[in-house]
Short mmCIF file of C-alpha atoms and ligand atoms in Angstrom, two decimals:
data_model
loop_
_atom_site.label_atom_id
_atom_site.label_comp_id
_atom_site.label_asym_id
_atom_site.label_seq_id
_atom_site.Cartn_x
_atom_site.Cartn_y
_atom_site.Cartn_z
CA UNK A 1 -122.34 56.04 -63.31
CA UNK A 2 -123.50 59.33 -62.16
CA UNK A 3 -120.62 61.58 -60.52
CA UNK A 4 -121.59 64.63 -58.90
CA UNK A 5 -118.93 67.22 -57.61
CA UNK A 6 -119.57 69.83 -54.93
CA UNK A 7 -116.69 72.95 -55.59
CA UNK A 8 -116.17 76.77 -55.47
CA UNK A 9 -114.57 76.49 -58.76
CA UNK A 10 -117.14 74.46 -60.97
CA UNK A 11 -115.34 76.41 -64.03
CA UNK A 12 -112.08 74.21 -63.42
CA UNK A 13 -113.82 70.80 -64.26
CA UNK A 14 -115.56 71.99 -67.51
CA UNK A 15 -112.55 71.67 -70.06
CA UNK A 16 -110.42 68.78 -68.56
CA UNK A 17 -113.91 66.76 -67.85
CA UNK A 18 -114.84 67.00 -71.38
CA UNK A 19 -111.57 65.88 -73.63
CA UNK A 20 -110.67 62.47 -74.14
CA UNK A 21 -111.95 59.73 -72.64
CA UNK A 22 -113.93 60.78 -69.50
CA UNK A 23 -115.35 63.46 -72.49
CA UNK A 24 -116.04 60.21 -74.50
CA UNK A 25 -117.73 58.46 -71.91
CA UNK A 26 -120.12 61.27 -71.13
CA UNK A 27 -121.07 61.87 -74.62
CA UNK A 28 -121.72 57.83 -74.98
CA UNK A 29 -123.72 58.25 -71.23
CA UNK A 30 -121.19 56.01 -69.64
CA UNK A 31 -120.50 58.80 -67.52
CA UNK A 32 -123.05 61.69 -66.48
CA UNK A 33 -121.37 64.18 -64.36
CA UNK A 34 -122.91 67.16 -62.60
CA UNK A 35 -120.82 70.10 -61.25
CA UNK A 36 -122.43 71.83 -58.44
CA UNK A 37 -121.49 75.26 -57.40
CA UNK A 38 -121.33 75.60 -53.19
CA UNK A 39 -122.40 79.21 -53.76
CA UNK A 40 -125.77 78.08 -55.09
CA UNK A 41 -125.93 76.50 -51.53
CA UNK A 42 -125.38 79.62 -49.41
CA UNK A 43 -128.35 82.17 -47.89
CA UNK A 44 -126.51 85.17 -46.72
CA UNK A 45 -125.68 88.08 -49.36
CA UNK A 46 -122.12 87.47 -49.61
CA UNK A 47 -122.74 84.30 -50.34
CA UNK A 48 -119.89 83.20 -47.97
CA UNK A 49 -118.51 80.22 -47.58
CA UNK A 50 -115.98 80.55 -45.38
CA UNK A 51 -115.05 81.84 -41.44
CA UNK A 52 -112.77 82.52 -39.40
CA UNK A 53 -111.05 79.85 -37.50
CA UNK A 54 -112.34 79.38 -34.09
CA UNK A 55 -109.22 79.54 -31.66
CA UNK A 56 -107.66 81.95 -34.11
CA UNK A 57 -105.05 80.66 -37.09
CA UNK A 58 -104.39 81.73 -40.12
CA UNK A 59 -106.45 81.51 -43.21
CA UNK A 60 -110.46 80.66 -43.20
CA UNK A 61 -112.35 77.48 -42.76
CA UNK A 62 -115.34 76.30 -44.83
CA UNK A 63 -118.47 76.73 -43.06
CA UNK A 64 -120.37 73.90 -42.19
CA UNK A 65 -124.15 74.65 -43.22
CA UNK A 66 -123.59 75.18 -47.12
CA UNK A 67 -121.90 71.86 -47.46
CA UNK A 68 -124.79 69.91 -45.27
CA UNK A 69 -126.88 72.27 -47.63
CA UNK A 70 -125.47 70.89 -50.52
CA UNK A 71 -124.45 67.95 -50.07
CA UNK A 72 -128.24 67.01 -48.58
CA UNK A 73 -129.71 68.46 -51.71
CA UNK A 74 -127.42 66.68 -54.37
CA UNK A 75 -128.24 63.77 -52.68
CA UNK A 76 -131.35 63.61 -52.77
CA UNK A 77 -131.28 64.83 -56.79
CA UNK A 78 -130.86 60.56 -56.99
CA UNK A 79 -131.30 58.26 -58.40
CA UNK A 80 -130.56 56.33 -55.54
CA UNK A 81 -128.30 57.09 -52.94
CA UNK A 82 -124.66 58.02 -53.45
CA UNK A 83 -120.91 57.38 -51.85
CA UNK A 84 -119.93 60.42 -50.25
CA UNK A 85 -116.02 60.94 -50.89
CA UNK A 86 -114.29 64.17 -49.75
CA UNK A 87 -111.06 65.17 -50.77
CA UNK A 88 -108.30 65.73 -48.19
CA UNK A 89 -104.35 65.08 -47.68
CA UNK A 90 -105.55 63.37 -44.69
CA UNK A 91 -107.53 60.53 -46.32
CA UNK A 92 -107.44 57.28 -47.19
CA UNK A 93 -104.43 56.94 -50.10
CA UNK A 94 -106.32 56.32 -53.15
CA UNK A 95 -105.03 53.40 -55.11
CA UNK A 96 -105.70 51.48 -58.54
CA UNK A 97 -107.88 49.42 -55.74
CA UNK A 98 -109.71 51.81 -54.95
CA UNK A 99 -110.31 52.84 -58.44
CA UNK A 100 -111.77 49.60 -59.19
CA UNK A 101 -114.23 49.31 -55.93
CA UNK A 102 -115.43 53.14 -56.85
CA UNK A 103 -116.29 52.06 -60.51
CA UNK A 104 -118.58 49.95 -58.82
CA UNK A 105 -121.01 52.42 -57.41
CA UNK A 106 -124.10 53.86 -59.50
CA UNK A 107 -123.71 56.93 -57.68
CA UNK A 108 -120.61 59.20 -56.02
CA UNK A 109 -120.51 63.06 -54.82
CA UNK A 110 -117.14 64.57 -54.19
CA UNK A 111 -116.88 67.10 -52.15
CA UNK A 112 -114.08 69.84 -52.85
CA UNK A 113 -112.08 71.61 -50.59
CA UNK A 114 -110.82 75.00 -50.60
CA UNK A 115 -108.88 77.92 -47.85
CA UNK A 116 -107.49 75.96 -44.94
CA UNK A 117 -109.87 72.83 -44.54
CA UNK A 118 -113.03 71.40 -44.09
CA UNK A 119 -115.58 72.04 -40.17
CA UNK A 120 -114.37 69.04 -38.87
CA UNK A 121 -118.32 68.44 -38.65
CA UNK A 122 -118.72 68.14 -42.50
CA UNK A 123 -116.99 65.02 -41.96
CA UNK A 124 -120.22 63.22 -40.12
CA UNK A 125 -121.49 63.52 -44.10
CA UNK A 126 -117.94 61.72 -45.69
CA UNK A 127 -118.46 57.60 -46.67
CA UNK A 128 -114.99 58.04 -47.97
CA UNK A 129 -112.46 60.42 -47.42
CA UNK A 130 -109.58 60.20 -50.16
CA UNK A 131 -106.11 61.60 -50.53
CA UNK A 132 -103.78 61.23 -53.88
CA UNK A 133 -100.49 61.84 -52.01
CA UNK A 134 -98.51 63.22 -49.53
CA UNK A 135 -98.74 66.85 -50.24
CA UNK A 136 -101.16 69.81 -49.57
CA UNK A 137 -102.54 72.08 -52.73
CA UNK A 138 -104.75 74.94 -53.11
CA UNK A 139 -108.11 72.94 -53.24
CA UNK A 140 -109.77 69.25 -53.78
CA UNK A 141 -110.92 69.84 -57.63
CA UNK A 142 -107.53 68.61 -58.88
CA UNK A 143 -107.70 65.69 -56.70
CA UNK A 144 -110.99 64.94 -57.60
CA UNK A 145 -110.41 65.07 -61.14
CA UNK A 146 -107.81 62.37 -60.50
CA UNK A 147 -110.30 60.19 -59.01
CA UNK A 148 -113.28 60.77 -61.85
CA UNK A 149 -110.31 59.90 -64.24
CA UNK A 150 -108.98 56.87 -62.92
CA UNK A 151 -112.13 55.15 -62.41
CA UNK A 152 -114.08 56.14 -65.65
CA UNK A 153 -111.24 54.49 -67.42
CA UNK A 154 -112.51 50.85 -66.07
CA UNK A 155 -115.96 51.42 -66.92
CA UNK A 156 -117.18 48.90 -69.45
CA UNK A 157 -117.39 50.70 -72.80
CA UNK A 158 -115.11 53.40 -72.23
CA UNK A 159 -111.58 52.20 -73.31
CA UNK A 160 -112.98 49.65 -75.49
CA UNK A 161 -109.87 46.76 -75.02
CA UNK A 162 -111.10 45.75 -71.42
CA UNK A 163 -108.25 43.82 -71.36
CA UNK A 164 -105.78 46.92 -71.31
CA UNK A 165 -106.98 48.02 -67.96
CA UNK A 166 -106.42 44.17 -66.43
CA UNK A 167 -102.67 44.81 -67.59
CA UNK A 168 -101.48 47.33 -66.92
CA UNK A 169 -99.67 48.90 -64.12
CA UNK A 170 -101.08 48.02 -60.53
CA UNK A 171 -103.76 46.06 -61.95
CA UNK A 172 -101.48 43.20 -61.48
CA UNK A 173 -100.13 44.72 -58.34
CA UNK A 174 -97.09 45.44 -60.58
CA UNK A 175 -95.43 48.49 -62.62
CA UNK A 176 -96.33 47.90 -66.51
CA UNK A 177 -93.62 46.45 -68.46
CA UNK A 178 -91.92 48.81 -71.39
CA UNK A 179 -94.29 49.68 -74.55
CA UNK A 180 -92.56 49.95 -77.80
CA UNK A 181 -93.98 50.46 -81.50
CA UNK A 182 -92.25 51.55 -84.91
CA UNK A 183 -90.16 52.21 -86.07
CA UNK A 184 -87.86 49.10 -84.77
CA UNK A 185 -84.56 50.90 -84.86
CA UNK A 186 -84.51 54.35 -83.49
CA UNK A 187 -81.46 56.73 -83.05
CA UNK A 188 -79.81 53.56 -82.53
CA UNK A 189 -81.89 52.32 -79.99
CA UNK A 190 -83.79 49.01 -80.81
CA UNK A 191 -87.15 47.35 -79.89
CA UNK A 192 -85.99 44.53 -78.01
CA UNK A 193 -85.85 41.14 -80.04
CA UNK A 194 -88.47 39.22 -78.57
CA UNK A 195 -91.25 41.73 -79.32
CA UNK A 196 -91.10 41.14 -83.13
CA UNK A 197 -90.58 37.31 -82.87
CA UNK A 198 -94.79 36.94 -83.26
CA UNK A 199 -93.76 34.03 -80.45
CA UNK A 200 -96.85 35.13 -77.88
CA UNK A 201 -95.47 32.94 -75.10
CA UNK A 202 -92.00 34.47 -75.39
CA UNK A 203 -93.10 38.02 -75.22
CA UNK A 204 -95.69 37.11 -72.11
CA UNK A 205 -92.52 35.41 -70.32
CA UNK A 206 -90.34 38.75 -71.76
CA UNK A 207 -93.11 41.41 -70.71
CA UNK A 208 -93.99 39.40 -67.27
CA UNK A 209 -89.85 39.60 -66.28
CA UNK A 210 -89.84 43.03 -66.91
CA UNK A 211 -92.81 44.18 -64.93
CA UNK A 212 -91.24 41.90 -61.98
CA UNK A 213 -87.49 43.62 -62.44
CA UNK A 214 -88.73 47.14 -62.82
CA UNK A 215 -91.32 46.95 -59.45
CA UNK A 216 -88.39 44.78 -57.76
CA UNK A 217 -86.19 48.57 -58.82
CA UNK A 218 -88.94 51.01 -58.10
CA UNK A 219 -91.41 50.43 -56.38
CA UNK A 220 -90.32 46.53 -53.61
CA UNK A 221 -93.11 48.14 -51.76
CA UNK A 222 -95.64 46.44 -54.49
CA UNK A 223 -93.88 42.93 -54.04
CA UNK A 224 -95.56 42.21 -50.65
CA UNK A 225 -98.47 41.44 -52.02
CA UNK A 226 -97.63 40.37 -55.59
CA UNK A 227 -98.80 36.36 -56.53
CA UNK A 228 -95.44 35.30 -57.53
CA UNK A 229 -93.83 31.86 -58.53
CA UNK A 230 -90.73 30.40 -56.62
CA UNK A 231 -88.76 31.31 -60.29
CA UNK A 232 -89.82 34.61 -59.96
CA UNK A 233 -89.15 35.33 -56.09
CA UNK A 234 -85.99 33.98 -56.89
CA UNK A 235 -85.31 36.71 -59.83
CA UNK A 236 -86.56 39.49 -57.50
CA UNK A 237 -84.72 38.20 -54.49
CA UNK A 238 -81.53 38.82 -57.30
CA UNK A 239 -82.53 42.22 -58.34
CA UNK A 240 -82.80 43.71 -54.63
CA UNK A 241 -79.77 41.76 -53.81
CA UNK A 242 -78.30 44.00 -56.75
CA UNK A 243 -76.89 41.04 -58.56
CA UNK A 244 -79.43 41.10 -61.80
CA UNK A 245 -79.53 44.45 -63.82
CA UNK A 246 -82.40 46.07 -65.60
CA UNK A 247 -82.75 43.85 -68.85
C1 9WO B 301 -105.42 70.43 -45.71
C2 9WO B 301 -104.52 69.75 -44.89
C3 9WO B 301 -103.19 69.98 -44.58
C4 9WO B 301 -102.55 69.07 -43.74
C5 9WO B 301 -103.23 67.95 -43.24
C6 9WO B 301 -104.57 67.75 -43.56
C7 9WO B 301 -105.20 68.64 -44.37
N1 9WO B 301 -106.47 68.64 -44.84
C8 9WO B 301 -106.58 69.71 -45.65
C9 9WO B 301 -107.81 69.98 -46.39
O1 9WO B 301 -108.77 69.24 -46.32
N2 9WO B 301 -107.79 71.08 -47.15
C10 9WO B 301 -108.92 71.45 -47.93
C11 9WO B 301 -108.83 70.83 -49.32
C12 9WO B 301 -108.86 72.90 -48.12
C13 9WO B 301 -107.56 73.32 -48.68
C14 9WO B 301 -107.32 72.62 -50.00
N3 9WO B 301 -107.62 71.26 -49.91
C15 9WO B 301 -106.74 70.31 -50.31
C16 9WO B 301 -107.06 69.00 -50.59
N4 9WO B 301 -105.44 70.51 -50.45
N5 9WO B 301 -104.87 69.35 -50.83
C17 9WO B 301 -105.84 68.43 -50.92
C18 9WO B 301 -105.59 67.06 -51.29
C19 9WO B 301 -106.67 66.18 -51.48
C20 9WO B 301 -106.39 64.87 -51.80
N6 9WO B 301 -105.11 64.44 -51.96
C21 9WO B 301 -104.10 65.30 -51.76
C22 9WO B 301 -104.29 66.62 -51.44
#
């Protein structure tokens, strides 16, 4: 996958975009990413890339012509053609769905925001426009970042136990069950019984019950669309009733 990003700031992807594993998968070539700098895409001598709100407001907006500028010429860097994703509070929420369609495409740009927001004509250039949450920050690189993270995970060859990524939390529509490892008796708290019975079934049935209890207590919202068993409706239908506690 090639992953191009479009930013003011290319110095804030260089360090987090090359530890761990999206560091690994570019040095295997799992990954290639390419941080472009929107200056490099300006042609006045200030090398602005902002103006002044039309209808007054405060703060700037970010001019329209270095981002077709850019954008145009990044795309046509190839190979091939590109998913177009902008970054925005307004988007579409991103979700481990979403993660796994994107690590699908050979090619994406992102396109970073920064001031007060995007010429609402930029947006003729957006495929995809993507937000992580309900809340506004100081620019789209952090967001991005999110994204490039959450999909170069499920690329083959980058976490190395493909099963891990089928399940875990969301993948399954459901919050991940507890982890536990050693030592088995900790400050007097102990790994639950079933996990070091070796009894495989048992500690699917265990680990499957506790992903369904703990969505059921954090997150219902996930249940709507969850593939569950009569048993299992049943054991939820207890736990939002309040009549079944946590273990
Ligand atoms: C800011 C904004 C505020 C309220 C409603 C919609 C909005 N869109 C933007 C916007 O696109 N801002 C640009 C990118 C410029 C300012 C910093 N930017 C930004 C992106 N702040 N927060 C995000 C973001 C992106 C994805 N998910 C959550 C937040």
């Amino acid at each position: 996958m090639i992953v191009d990003v479009i930013t003011i700031f290319p110095e804030m992807l260089e360090e987090p975009m090359s530890a761990s594993m999206v560091g690994l998968a570019r040095e295997r070539g799992i990954l290639e990413l390419r941080v472009h700098d929107l200056r490099e895409f300006t042609e006045d001598r200030h090398r602005s890339t902002d103006d002044y709100p039309y209808g007054g407001g405060p703060g700037m907006v970010m001019r329209p012509e270095p981002l077709f500028r850019a954008v145009r010429a990044v795309q046509d860097l190839g190979p091939g053609t590109a998913l177009v994703v902008f970054l925005t509070p307004g988007g579409d929420r991103f979700t481990q769905q979403a993660a796994h369609e994107l690590s699908a495409a050979e090619r994406i740009i992102f396109v970073c925001g920064r001031y007060e927001g995007f010429d609402e004509r930029v947006f003729e250039l957006a495929d995809l426009r993507l937000s992580i949450g309900d809340y506004v920050l100081t620019g789209g690189e952090l967001p991005a970042m999110v994204v490039i993270d959450a999909v170069t995970r499920l690329l083959p060859g980058v976490l190395g136990h493909e099963e891990s990524t089928a399940d875990e939390s969301f993948s399954e529509g459901l919050l991940e069950y507890p982890q536990y490892t050693r030592p088995a008796t900790f400050e007097n708290m102990s790994v639950p019984e079933v996990l070091l019975s070796g009894n495989h079934a048992r500690i699917a049935e265990y680990r499957r019950r506790q992903a369904l209890v703990r969505t059921a207590l954090t997150r219902p919202d996930l249940l709507d669309h969850a593939d569950l068993s009569d048993e299992e409706r049943a054991l939820v239908d207890d736990v939002l009733e309040g009549s079944h506690d946590r273990d």
